[in-house]
Short mmCIF file of C-alpha atoms in Angstrom, two decimals:
data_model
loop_
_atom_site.label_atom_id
_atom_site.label_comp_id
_atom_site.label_asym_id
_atom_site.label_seq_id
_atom_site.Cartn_x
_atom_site.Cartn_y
_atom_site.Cartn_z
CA UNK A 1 0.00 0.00 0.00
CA UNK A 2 1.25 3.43 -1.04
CA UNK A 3 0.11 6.67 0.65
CA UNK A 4 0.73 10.21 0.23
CA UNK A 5 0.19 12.65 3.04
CA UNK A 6 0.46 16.64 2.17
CA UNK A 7 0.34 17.79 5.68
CA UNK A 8 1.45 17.42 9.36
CA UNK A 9 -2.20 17.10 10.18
CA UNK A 10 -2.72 14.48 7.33
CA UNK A 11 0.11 12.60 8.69
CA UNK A 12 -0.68 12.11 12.29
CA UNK A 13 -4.96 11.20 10.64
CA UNK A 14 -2.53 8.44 8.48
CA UNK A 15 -1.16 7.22 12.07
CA UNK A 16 -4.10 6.95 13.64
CA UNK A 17 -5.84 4.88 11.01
CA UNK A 18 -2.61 2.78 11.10
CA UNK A 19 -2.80 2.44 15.17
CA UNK A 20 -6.72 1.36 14.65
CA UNK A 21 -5.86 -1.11 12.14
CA UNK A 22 -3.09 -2.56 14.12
CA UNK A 23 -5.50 -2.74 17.28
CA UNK A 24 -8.08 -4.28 15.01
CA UNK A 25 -5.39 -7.10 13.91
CA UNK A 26 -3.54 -7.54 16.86
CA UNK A 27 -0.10 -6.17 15.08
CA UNK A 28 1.81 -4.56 18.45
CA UNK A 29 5.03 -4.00 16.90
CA UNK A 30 5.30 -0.69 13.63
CA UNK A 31 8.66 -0.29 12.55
CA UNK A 32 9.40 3.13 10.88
CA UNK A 33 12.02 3.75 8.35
CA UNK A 34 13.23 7.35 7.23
CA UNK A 35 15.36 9.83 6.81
CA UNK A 36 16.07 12.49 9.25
CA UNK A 37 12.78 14.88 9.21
CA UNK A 38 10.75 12.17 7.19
CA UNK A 39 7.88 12.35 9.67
CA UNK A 40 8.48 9.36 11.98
CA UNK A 41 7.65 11.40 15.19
CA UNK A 42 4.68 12.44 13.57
CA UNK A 43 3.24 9.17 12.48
CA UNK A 44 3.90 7.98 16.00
CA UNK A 45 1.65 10.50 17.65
CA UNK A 46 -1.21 9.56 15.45
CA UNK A 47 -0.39 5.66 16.08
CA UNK A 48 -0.52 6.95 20.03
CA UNK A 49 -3.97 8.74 19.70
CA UNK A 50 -5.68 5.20 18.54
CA UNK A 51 -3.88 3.44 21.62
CA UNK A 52 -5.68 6.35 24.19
CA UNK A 53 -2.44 8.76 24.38
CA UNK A 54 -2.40 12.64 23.84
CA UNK A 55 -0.50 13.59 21.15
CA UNK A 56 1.18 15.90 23.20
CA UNK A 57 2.48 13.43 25.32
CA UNK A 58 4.90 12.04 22.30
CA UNK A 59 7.84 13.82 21.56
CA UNK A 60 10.79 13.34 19.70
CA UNK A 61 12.58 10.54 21.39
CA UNK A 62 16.27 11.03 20.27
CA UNK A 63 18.03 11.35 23.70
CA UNK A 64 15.71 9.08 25.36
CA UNK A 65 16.08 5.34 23.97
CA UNK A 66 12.51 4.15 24.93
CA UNK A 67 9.80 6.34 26.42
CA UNK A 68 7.12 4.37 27.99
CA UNK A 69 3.79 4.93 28.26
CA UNK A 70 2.86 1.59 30.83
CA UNK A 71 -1.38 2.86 30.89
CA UNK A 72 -1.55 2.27 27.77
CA UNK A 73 1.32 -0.61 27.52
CA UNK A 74 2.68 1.74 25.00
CA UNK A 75 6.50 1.92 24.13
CA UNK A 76 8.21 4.18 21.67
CA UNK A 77 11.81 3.26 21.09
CA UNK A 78 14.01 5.62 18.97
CA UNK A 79 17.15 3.87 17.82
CA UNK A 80 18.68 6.96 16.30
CA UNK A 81 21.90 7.32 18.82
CA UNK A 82 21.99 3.36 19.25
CA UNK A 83 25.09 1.97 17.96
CA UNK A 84 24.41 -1.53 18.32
CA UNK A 85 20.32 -2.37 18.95
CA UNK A 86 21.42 -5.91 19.78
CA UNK A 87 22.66 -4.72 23.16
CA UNK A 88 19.02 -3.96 24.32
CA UNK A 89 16.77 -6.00 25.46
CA UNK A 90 13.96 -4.71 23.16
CA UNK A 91 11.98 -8.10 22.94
CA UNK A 92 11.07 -7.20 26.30
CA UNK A 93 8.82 -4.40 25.06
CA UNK A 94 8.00 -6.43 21.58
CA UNK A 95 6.51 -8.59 24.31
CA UNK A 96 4.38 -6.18 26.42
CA UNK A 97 2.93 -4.40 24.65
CA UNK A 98 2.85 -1.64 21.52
CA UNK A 99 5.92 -0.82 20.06
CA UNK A 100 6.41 2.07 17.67
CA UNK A 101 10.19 2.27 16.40
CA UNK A 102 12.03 4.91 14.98
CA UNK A 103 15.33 4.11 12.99
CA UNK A 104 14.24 0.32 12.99
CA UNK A 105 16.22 -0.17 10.01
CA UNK A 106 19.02 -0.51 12.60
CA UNK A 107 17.42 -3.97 13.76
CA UNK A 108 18.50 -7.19 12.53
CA UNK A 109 14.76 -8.75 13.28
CA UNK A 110 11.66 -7.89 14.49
CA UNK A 111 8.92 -10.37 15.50
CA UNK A 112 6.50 -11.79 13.07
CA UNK A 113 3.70 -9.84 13.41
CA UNK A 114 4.60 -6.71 12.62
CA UNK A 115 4.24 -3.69 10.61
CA UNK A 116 7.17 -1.76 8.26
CA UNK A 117 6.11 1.61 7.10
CA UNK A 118 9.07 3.26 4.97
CA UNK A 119 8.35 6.98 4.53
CA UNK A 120 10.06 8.89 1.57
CA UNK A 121 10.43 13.04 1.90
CA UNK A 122 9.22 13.91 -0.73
CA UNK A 123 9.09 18.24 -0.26
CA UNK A 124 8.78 19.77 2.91
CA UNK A 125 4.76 19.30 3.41
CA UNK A 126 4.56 15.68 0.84
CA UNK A 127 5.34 12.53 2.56
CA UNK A 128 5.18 8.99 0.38
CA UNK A 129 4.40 6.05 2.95
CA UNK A 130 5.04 2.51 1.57
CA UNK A 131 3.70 -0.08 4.11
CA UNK A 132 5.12 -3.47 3.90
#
């Protein structure tokens, strides 16, 4: 499925729909793949409204590894300053609960059931999502 967003607003709508569908299937894990400034924060804020979080609550996660959200069993893991993923214990989170990740091209594997959204920059309001 291809997608094209034109707007920050559109973006996070995109995220949401995504977080429904993934409650509706039982997908917990949405790995994001992008450049710098693709969007990835913003998709994850619309992924968090459909699990019960306020947007506002989701930032930018590059100095903090995972931000957790354990209401909601809600974990947003941002693998941008991770040199080596492997050294984490992320299957812990995989395991309980949602897991939105930033930079998960980093990752070797990811478990089964789960989503890979690659999003392309395409000018500074068009976004191209690709979900595999």
């Amino acid at each position: 499925m291809r997608v094209y967003t034109y707007s920050e607003k559109e973006t996070k709508k995109f995220g949401k729909i995504i977080g429904a569908y993934m409650k509706q299937e039982g997908i917990n894990i949405l790995a994001l793949y992008g450049e710098m400034g693709a969007g990835k924060t913003v998709i994850t804020k619309g992924v968090a409204e459909a699990f019960g979080l306020n947007e506002k609550d989701i930032m930018s996660s590059s100095f903090i590894i995972v931000s957790s959200y354990p209401e909601q069993s809600f974990y947003h893991i941002d693998l941008y300053r991770v040199n080596d993923p492997e050294e984490l214990d992320l299957w812990e989170y995989f395991e309980s609960g949602v897991c939105v990740i930033e930079w998960a091209e980093k990752l070797k594997e990811l478990p089964e059931r789960s989503l890979k959204l690659k999003i392309e920059l395409i000018d500074e309001n068009t976004r191209l999502f690709v979900l595999d």
